[in-house]
Coordinates of C-alpha atoms in Angstrom, one line a residue:
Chain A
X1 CA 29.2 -17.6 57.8
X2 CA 32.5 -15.7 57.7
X3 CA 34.1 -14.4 54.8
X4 CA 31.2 -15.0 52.2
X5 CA 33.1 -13.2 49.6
X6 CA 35.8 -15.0 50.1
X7 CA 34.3 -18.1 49.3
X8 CA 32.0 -17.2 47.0
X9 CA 35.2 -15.7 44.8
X10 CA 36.4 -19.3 44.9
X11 CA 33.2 -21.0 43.9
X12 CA 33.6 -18.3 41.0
X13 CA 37.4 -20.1 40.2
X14 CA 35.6 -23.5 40.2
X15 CA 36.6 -24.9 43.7
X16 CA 34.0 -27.2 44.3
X17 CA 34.8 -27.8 48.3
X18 CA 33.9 -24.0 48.6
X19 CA 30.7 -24.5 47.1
X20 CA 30.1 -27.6 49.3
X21 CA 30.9 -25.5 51.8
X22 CA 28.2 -22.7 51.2
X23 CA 26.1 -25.8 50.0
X24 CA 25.6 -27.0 53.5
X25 CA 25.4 -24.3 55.2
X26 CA 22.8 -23.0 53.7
X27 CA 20.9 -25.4 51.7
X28 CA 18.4 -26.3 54.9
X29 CA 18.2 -22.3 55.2
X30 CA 16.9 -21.8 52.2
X31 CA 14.4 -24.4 52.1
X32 CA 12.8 -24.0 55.1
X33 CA 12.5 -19.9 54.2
X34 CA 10.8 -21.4 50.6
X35 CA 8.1 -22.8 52.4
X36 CA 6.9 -19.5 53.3
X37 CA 5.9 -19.5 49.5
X38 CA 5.5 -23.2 49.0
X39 CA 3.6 -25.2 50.9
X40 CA 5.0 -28.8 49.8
X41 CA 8.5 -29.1 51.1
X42 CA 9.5 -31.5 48.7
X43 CA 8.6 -28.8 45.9
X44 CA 10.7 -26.5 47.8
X45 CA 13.9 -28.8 48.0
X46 CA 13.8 -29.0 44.1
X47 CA 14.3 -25.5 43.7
X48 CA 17.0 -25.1 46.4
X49 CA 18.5 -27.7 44.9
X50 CA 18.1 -26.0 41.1
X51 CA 19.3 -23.1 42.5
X52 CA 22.5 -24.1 43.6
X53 CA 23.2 -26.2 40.4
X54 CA 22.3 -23.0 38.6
X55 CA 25.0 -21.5 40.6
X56 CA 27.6 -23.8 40.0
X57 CA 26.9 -23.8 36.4
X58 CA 27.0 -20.2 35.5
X59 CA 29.5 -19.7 38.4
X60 CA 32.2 -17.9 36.3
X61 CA 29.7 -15.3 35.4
X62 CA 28.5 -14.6 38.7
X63 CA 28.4 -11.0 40.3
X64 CA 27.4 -11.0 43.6
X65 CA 27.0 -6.9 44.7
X66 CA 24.8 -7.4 47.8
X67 CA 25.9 -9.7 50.3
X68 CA 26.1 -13.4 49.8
X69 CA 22.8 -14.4 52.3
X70 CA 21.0 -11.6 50.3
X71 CA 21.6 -12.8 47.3
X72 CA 20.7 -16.4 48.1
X73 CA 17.8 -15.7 49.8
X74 CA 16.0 -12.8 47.3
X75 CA 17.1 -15.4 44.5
X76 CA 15.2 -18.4 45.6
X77 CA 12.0 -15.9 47.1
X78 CA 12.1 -15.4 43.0
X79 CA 12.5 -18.9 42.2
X80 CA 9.6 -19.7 44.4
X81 CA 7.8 -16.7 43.0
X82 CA 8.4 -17.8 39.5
X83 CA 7.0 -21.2 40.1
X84 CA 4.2 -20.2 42.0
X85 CA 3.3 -18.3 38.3
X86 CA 3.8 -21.1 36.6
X87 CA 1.4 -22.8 38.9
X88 CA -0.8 -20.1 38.4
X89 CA -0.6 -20.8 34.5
X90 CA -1.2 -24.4 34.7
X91 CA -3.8 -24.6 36.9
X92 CA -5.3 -21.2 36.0
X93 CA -6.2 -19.8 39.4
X94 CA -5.7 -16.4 41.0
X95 CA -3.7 -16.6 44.0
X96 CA -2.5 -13.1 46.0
X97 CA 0.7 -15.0 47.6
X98 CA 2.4 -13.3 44.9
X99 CA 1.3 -9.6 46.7
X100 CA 1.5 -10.9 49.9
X101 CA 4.9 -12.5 49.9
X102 CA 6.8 -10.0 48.9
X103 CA 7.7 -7.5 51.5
X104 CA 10.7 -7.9 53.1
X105 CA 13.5 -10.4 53.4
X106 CA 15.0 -11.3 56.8
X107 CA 17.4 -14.3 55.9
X108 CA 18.5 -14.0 59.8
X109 CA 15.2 -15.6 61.2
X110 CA 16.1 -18.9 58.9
X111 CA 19.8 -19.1 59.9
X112 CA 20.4 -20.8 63.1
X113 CA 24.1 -20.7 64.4
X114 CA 25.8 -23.8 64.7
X115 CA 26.5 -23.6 68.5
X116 CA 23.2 -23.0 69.0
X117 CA 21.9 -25.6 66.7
X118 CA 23.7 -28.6 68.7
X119 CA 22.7 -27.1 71.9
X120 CA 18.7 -27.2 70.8
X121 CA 19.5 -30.3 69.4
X122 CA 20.8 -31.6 73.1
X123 CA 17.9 -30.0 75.2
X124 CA 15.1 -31.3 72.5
X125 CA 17.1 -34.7 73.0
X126 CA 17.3 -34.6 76.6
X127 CA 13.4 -34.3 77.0
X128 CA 11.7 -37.6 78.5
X129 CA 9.9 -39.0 75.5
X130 CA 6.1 -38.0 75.8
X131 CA 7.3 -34.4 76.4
X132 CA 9.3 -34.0 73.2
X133 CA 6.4 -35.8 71.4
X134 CA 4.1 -33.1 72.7
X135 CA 6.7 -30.5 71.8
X136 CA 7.7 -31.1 68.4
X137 CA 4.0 -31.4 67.7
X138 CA 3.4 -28.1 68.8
X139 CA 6.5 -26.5 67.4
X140 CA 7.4 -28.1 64.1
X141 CA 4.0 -29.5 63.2
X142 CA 2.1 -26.1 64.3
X143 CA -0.9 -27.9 65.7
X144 CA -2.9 -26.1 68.4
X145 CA -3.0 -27.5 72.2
X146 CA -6.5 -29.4 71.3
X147 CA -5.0 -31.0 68.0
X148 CA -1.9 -32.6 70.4
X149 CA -4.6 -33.8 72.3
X150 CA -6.8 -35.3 70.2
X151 CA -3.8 -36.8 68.2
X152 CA -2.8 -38.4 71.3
X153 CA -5.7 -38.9 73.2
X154 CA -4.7 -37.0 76.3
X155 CA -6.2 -33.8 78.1
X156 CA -5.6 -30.3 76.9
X157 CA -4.4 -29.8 81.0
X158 CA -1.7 -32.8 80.2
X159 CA -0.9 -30.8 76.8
X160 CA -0.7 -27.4 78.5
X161 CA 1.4 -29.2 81.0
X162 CA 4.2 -30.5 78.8
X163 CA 4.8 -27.5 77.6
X164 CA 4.9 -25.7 80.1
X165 CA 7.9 -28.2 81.7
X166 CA 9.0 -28.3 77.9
X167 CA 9.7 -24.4 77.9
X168 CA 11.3 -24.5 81.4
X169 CA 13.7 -27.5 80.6
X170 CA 14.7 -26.0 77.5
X171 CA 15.3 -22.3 78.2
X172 CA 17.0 -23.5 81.3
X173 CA 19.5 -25.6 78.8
X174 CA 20.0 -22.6 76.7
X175 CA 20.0 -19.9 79.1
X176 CA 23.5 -19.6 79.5
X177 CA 24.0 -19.1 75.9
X178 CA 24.9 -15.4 75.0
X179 CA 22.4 -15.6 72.2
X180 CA 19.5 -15.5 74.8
X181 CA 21.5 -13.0 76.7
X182 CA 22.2 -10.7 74.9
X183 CA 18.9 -10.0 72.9
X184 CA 15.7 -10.5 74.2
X185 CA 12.1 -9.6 72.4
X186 CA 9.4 -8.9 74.4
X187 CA 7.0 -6.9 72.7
X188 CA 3.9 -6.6 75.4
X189 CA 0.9 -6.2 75.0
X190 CA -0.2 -8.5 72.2
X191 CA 3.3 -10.5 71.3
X192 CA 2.6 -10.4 67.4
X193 CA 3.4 -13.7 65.5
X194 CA 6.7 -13.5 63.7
X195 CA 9.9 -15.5 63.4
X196 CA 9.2 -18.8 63.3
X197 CA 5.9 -18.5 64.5
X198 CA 4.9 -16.9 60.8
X199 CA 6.2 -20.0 59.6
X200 CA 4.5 -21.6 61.8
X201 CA 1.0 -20.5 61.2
X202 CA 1.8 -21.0 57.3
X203 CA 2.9 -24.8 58.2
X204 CA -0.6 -25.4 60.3
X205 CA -2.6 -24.9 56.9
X206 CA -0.9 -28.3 55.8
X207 CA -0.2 -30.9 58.3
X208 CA 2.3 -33.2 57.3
X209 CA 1.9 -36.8 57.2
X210 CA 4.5 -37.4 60.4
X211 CA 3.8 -39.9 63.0
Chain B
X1 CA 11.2 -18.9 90.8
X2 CA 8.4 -19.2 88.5
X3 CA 5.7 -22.0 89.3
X4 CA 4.5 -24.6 87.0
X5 CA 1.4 -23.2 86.1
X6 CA 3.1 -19.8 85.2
X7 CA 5.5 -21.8 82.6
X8 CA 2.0 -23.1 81.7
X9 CA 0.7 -20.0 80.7
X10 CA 3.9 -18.3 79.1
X11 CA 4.2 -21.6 77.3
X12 CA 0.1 -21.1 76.2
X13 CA 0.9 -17.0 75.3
X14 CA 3.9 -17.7 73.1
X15 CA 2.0 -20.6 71.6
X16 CA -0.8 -18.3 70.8
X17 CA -3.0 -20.2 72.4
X18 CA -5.7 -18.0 73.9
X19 CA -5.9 -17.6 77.8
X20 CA -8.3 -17.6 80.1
X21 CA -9.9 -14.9 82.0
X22 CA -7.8 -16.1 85.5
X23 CA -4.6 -16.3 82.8
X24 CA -4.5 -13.3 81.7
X25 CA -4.9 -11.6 84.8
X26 CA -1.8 -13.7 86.0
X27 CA 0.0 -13.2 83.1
X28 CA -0.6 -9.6 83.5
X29 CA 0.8 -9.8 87.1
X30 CA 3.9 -11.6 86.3
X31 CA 4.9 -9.3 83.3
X32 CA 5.0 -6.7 86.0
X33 CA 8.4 -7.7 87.5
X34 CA 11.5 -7.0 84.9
X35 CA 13.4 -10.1 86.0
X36 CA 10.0 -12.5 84.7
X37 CA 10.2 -10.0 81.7
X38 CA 13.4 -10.9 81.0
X39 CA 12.5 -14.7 81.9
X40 CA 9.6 -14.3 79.0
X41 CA 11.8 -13.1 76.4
X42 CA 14.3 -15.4 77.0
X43 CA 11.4 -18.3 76.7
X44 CA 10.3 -16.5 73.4
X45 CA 13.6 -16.6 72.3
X46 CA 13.7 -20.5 73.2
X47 CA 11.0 -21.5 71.1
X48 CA 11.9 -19.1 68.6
X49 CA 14.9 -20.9 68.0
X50 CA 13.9 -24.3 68.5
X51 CA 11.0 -23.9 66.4
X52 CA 13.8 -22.9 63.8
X53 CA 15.8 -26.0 64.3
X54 CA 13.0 -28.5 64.3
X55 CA 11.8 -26.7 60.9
X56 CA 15.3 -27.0 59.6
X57 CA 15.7 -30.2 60.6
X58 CA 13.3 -31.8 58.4
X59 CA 15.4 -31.5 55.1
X60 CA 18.3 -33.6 54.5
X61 CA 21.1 -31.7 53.9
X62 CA 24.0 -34.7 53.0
X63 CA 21.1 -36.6 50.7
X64 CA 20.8 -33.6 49.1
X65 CA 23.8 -32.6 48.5
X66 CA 24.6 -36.2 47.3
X67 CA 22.3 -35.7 44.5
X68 CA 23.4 -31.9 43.9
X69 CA 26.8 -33.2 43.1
X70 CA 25.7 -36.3 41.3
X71 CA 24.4 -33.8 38.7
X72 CA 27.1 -31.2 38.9
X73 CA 29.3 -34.5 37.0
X74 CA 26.1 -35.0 35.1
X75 CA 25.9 -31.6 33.5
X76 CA 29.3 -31.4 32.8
X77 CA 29.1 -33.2 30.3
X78 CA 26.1 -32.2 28.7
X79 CA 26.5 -28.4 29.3
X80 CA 24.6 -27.3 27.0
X81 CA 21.2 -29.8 27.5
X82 CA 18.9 -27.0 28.7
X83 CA 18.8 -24.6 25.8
X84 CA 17.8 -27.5 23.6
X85 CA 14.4 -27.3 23.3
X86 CA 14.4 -24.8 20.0
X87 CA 14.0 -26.3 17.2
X88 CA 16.5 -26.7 14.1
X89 CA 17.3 -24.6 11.0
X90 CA 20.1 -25.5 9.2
X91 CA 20.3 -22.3 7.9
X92 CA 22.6 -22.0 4.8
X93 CA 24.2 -19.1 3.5
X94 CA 25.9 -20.0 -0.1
X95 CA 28.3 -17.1 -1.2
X96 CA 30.6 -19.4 -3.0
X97 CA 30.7 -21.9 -5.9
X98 CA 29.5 -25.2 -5.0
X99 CA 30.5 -28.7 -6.9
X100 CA 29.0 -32.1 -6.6
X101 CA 30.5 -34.1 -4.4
X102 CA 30.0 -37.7 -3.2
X103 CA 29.6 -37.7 0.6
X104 CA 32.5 -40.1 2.0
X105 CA 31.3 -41.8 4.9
X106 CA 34.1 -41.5 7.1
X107 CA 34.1 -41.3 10.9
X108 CA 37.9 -41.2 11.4
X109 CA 38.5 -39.6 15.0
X110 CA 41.0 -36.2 14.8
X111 CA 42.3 -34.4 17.0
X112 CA 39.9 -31.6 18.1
X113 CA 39.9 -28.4 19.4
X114 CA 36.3 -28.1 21.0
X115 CA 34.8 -24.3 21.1
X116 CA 31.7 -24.6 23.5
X117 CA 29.6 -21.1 23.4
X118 CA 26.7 -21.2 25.8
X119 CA 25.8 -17.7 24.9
X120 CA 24.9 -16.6 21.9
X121 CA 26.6 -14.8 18.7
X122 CA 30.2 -15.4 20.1
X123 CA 32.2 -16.0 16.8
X124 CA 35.6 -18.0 16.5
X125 CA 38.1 -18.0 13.4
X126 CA 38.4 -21.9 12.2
X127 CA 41.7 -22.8 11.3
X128 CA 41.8 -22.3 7.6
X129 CA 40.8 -18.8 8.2
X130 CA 36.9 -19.5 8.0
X131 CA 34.9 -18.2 10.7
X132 CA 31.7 -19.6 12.7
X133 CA 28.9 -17.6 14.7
X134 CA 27.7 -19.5 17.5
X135 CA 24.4 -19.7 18.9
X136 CA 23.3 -19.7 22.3
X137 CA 23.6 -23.3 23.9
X138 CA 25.7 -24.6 20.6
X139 CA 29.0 -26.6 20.0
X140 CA 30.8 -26.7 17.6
X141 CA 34.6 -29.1 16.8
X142 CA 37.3 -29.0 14.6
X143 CA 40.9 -29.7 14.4
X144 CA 43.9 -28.1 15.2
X145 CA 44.7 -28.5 11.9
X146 CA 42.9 -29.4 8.5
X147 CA 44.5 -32.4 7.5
X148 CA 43.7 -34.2 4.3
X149 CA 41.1 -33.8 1.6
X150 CA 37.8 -32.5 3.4
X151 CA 37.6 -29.8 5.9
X152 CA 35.4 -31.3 8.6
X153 CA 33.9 -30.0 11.5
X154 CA 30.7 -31.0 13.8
X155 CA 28.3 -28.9 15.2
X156 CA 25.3 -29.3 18.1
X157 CA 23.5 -26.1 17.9
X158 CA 23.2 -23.2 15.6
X159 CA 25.7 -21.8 13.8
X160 CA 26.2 -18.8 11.1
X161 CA 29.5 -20.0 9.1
X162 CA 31.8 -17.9 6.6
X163 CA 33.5 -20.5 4.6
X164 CA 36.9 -19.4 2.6
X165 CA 36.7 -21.1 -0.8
X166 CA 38.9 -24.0 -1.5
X167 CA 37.7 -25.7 -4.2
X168 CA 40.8 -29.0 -3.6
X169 CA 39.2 -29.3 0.2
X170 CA 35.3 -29.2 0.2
X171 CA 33.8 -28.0 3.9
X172 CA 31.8 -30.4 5.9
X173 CA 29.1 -29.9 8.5
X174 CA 28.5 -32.6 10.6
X175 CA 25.7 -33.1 12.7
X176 CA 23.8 -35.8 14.2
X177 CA 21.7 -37.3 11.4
X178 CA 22.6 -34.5 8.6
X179 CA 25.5 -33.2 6.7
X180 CA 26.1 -30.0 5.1
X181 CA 28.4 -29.7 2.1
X182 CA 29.9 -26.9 0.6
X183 CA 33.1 -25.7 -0.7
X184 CA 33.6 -22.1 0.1
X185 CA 30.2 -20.1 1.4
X186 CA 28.7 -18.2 4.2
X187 CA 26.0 -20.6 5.5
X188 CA 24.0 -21.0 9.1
X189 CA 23.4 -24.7 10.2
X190 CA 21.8 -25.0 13.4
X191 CA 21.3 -28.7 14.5
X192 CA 20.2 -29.2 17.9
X193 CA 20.3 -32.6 19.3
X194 CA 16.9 -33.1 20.9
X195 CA 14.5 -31.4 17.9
X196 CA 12.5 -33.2 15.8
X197 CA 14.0 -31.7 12.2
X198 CA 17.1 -30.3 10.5
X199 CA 16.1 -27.3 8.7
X200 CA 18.3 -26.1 5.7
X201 CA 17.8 -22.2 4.6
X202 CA 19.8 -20.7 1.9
X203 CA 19.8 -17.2 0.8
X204 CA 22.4 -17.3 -1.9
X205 CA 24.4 -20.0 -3.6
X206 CA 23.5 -23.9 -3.5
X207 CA 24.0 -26.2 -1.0
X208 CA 23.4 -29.5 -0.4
X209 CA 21.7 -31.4 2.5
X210 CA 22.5 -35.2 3.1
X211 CA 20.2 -37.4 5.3
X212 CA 23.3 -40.0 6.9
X213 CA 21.0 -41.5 9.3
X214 CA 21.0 -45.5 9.1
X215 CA 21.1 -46.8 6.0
X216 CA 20.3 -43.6 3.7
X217 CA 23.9 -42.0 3.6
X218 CA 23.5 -41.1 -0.3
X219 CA 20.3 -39.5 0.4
X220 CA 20.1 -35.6 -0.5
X221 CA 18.2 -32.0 -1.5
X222 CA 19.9 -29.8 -3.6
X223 CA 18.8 -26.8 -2.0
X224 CA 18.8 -22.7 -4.3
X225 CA 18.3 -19.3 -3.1
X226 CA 15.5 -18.7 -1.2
X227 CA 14.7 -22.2 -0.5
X228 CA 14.1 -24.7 2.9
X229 CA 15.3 -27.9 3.2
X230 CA 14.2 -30.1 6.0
X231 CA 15.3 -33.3 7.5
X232 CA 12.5 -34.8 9.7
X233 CA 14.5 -36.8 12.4
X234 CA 12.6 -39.6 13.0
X235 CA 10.9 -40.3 9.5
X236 CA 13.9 -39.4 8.0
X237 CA 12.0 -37.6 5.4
X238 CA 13.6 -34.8 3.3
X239 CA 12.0 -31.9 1.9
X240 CA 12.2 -29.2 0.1
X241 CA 9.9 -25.8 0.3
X242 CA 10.4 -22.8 -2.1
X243 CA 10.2 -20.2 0.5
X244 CA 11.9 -19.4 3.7
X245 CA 10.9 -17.5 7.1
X246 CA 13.4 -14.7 8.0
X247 CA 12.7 -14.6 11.2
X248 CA 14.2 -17.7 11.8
X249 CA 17.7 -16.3 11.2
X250 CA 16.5 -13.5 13.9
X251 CA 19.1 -14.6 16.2
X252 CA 22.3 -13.6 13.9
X253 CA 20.3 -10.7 11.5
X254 CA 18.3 -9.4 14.7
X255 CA 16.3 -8.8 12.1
X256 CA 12.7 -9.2 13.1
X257 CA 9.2 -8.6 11.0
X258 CA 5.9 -9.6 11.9
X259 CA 2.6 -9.2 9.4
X260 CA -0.3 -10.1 10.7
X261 CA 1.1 -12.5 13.2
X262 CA -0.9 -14.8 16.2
X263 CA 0.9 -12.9 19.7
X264 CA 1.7 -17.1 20.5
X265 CA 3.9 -17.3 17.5
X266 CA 5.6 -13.7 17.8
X267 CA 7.1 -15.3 21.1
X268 CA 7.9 -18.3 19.7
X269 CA 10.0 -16.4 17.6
X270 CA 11.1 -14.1 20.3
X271 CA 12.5 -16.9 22.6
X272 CA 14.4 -18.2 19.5
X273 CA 16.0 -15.4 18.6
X274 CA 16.8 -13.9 22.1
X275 CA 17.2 -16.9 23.9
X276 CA 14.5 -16.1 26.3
X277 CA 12.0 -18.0 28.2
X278 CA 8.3 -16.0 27.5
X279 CA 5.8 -17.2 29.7
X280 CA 2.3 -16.3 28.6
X281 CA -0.8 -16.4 31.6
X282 CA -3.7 -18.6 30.3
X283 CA -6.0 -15.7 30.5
X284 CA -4.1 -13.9 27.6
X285 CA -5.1 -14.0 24.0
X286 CA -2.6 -15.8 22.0
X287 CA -4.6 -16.0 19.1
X288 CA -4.6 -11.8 18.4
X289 CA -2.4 -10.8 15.7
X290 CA 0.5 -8.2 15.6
X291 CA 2.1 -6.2 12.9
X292 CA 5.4 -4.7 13.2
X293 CA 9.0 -5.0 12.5
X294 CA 12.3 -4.3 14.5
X295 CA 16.0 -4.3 13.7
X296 CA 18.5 -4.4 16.0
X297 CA 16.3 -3.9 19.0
X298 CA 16.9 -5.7 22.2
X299 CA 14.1 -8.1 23.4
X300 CA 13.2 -5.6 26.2
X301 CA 12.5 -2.9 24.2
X302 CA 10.7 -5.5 21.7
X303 CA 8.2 -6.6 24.7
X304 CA 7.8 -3.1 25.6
X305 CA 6.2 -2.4 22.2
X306 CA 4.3 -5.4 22.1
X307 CA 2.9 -4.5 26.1
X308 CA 1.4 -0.8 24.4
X309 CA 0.7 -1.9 21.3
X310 CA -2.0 -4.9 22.3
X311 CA -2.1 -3.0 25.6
X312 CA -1.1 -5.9 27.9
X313 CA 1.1 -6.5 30.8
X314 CA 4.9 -7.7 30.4
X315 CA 7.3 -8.0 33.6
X316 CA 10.5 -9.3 33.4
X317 CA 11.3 -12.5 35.5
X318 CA 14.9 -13.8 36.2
X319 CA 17.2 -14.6 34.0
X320 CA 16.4 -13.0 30.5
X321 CA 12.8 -14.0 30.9
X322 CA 9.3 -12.5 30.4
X323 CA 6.0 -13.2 32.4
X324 CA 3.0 -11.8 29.8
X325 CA -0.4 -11.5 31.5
X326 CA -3.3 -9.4 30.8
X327 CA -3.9 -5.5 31.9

């Protein structure tokens, strides 16, 4: 977002549209980067949503010496690391996401730009309807090739098939977009999992209850 | 340019599925022109970025926002609602002479100049020259002027007040439940909503502490030096005890001492004085006892003691609070 400190110097003065503002852009940011601490995404909408009220509440005392994406993001990893404590406490077991977790921050790979985010939205639209099934399985869900098929009692060949046309229909859609243009990752041999796929792999160890 | 089955297998490889023998080998093939290079991180890109939007698609942003200002207007009137949990000392401090007086039962509305403090030991001159001491998460209100016979203010919270004798206009303390009566003193009432008792302290002087709950408006404790008075909230009992803890009054003396003391209450007392939050691991001890005393310290230097003296771990979490957990 432009002119973060901008706004957040307004939120500071009490305007409430600003805080709306920063609100919605980054409220489904900041959960979906808390569920790299928290597996239950309803758990990690509470605390987005503390967060913010916290914000607004002790708004006038706010001091914000990083930038504003830092600051949101490192305080919600805290949040999340507080309440995975007080999990700790109350159920009294030793868990090492606490160690594990908390090595670097990279807001960027939870912020999609808005261009970018109606395109997707478009291409994942435009897919005939078994396809996108397939696909949203595999990418939001996380389940491997042989889960899709099970789930929807097809072949793995049909599976690898989809996604195959899946990749090819969308990266066509959103080739021309300078985002893809410009950068490219391709880090050969052994493409390591990271981005989204982290999340991911954290996602796969609790299937949600969709479909 | 690229055949099906080769979107097949980039599709597999960025899925991390694993590939077959004949996969890799094409795979391996493929990565060797620069324009299917470019192709593949393009594709990585793709589902790098859809795989973002479908994940942040799942949460609701307008529903949640809906609720998030919901209790913005919620809060705003109840600013002070999460501090609430200590409880209350009505903690009087009598310089002053004190007379009987007859408690009128009077709720006549008066124009009022309302001093919120969420932070603690703020002070603010009253309009007769008396001053008041907030504590963290209090209220307390009082007119512009003190008009008429009484000099009446109310308070949610904690308080320390310094009360400018005027023997014609007696000083009132209103809180829910209770009421504090006095005609010129230095007193601490502290009367949060949600506890389950009014506690009454007084160091020097007399004071008096009415139960005006339903019904029992005449009902008091004529409370000397050195003695408690409590108000249970929901039996209405009164009470009085010939002792009183000092380390209640922590938060406006910062005057701390601890003799022989179980580590659970030590930050019980802590939190109430500092306004912190202590969490304490299950797997620590609460039950071992600490000896020590402190003036004027700040709670980090406090739990810093504490952490070599029983020789046990204390990091600081966000705002103001402690995480205590064994070495």
């Amino acid at each position: 977002m432009d002119n973060e400190k901008k706004l957040f110097q307004q939120i500071k003065e009490g305007n409430k549209q600003s805080f709306e503002k920063l609100f919605r852009f980054y409220y489904a940011p900041l959960c979906h980067f808390s569920r790299k601490y928290i597996a239950d995404p309803d758990e990690c909408e509470e605390i987005v949503q503390g967060f913010f009220l916290k914000i607004w509440e002790k708004r006038s005392d706010l001091d914000i010496t990083v930038s504003v994406k830092n600051y949101l993001f490192s305080s919600v990893r805290n949040r999340c690391l507080n309440y995975i404590k007080h999990q700790k406490i109350r159920q009294g077991y030793k868990t090492d996401v606490l160690s594990k977790n908390n090595s670097q921050l990279n807001p960027d790979n939870y912020i999609l730009e808005v261009d970018l985010h109606n395109k997707i939205r478009e291409g994942i639209d435009s897919l005939p309807p078994r396809r996108r099934e397939i696909f949203i399985l595999s990418r939001e869900e996380g389940l491997k090739y042989r889960e899709i098929a099970e789930k929807l009692g097809i072949s793995i060949k049909t599976v690898e098939t989809q996604m195959g046309q899946a990749l090819k229909d969308l990266r066509k859609k959103l080739s021309t977009y300078k985002h893809l243009l410009i950068t490219f990752f391709l880090n050969i041999p052994g493409m390591p999992c990271r981005g989204n796929v982290t999340v991911k792999c954290q996602k796969s160890t609790k299937p949600k209850g969709k479909n | 340019m690229l055949k099906g089955d080769q979107w097949n297998i980039i599709a597999k490889r960025l899925s991390n599925e694993k590939l077959s023998v004949e996969e890799k080998a094409e795979f391996e093939k493929m990565i060797a022109d620069e324009n299917v290079q470019r192709i593949i991180g393009q594709s990585e890109k793709t589902f790098e970025k859809t795989g973002l939007f479908l994940g942040l698609d799942q949460y609701n942003t307008n529903s949640a926002w809906e609720k998030v200002d919901r209790a913005m207007s919620r809060r705003k009137t109840m600013s002070f609602r999460p501090l609430l949990r200590i409880a209350a000392v009505f903690f009087l401090l009598v310089a002053g002479g004190f007379a009987v007086w007859k408690m009128a039962v009077q709720n006549k509305p008066v124009p009022v100049i309302a001093a919120h403090y969420l932070e603690g030991n703020t002070q603010q001159l009253l309009p007769d020259g008396s001053t008041v001491t907030l504590n963290h998460g209090s209220e307390v209100k009082f007119p512009k002027k003190f008009t008429g016979t009484t000099r009446e203010v109310t308070l949610v919270g904690e308080a320390f007040f310094n009360i400018k004798p005027d023997t014609e206009k007696p000083f009132i303390i209103k809180t829910n439940g209770a009421s504090v009566k006095v005609l010129g003193t230095s007193f601490n009432v502290c009367a949060y909503n949600e506890s389950e008792t009014v506690e009454v302290i007084v160091k020097t002087g007399k004071v008096e502490l009415f139960n005006t709950g339903a019904g029992k408006a005449e009902e008091k404790v004529v409370l000397m030096p050195g003695q408690t008075g409590t108000l249970n909230m929901y039996t209405r009992e009164l009470l009085r005890t010939d002792n009183y803890n000092p380390n209640k009054l922590a938060w406006y003396t910062r005057e701390i001492s601890f003799n022989y003391t179980p580590l659970g209450e030590v930050f019980e007392t802590l939190q109430h004085a500092y306004n912190i939050r202590v969490d304490i691991d299950n797997q620590v001890d609460t039950s071992q006892k600490l000896t020590a005393s402190f003036s004027k310290q700040d709670p980090e230097y406090i739990m810093d003691v504490i952490a070599l003296t029983l020789d046990i771990k204390v990091d600081q979490t966000e705002n103001n609070g402690f995480f205590v957990q064994n070495n």
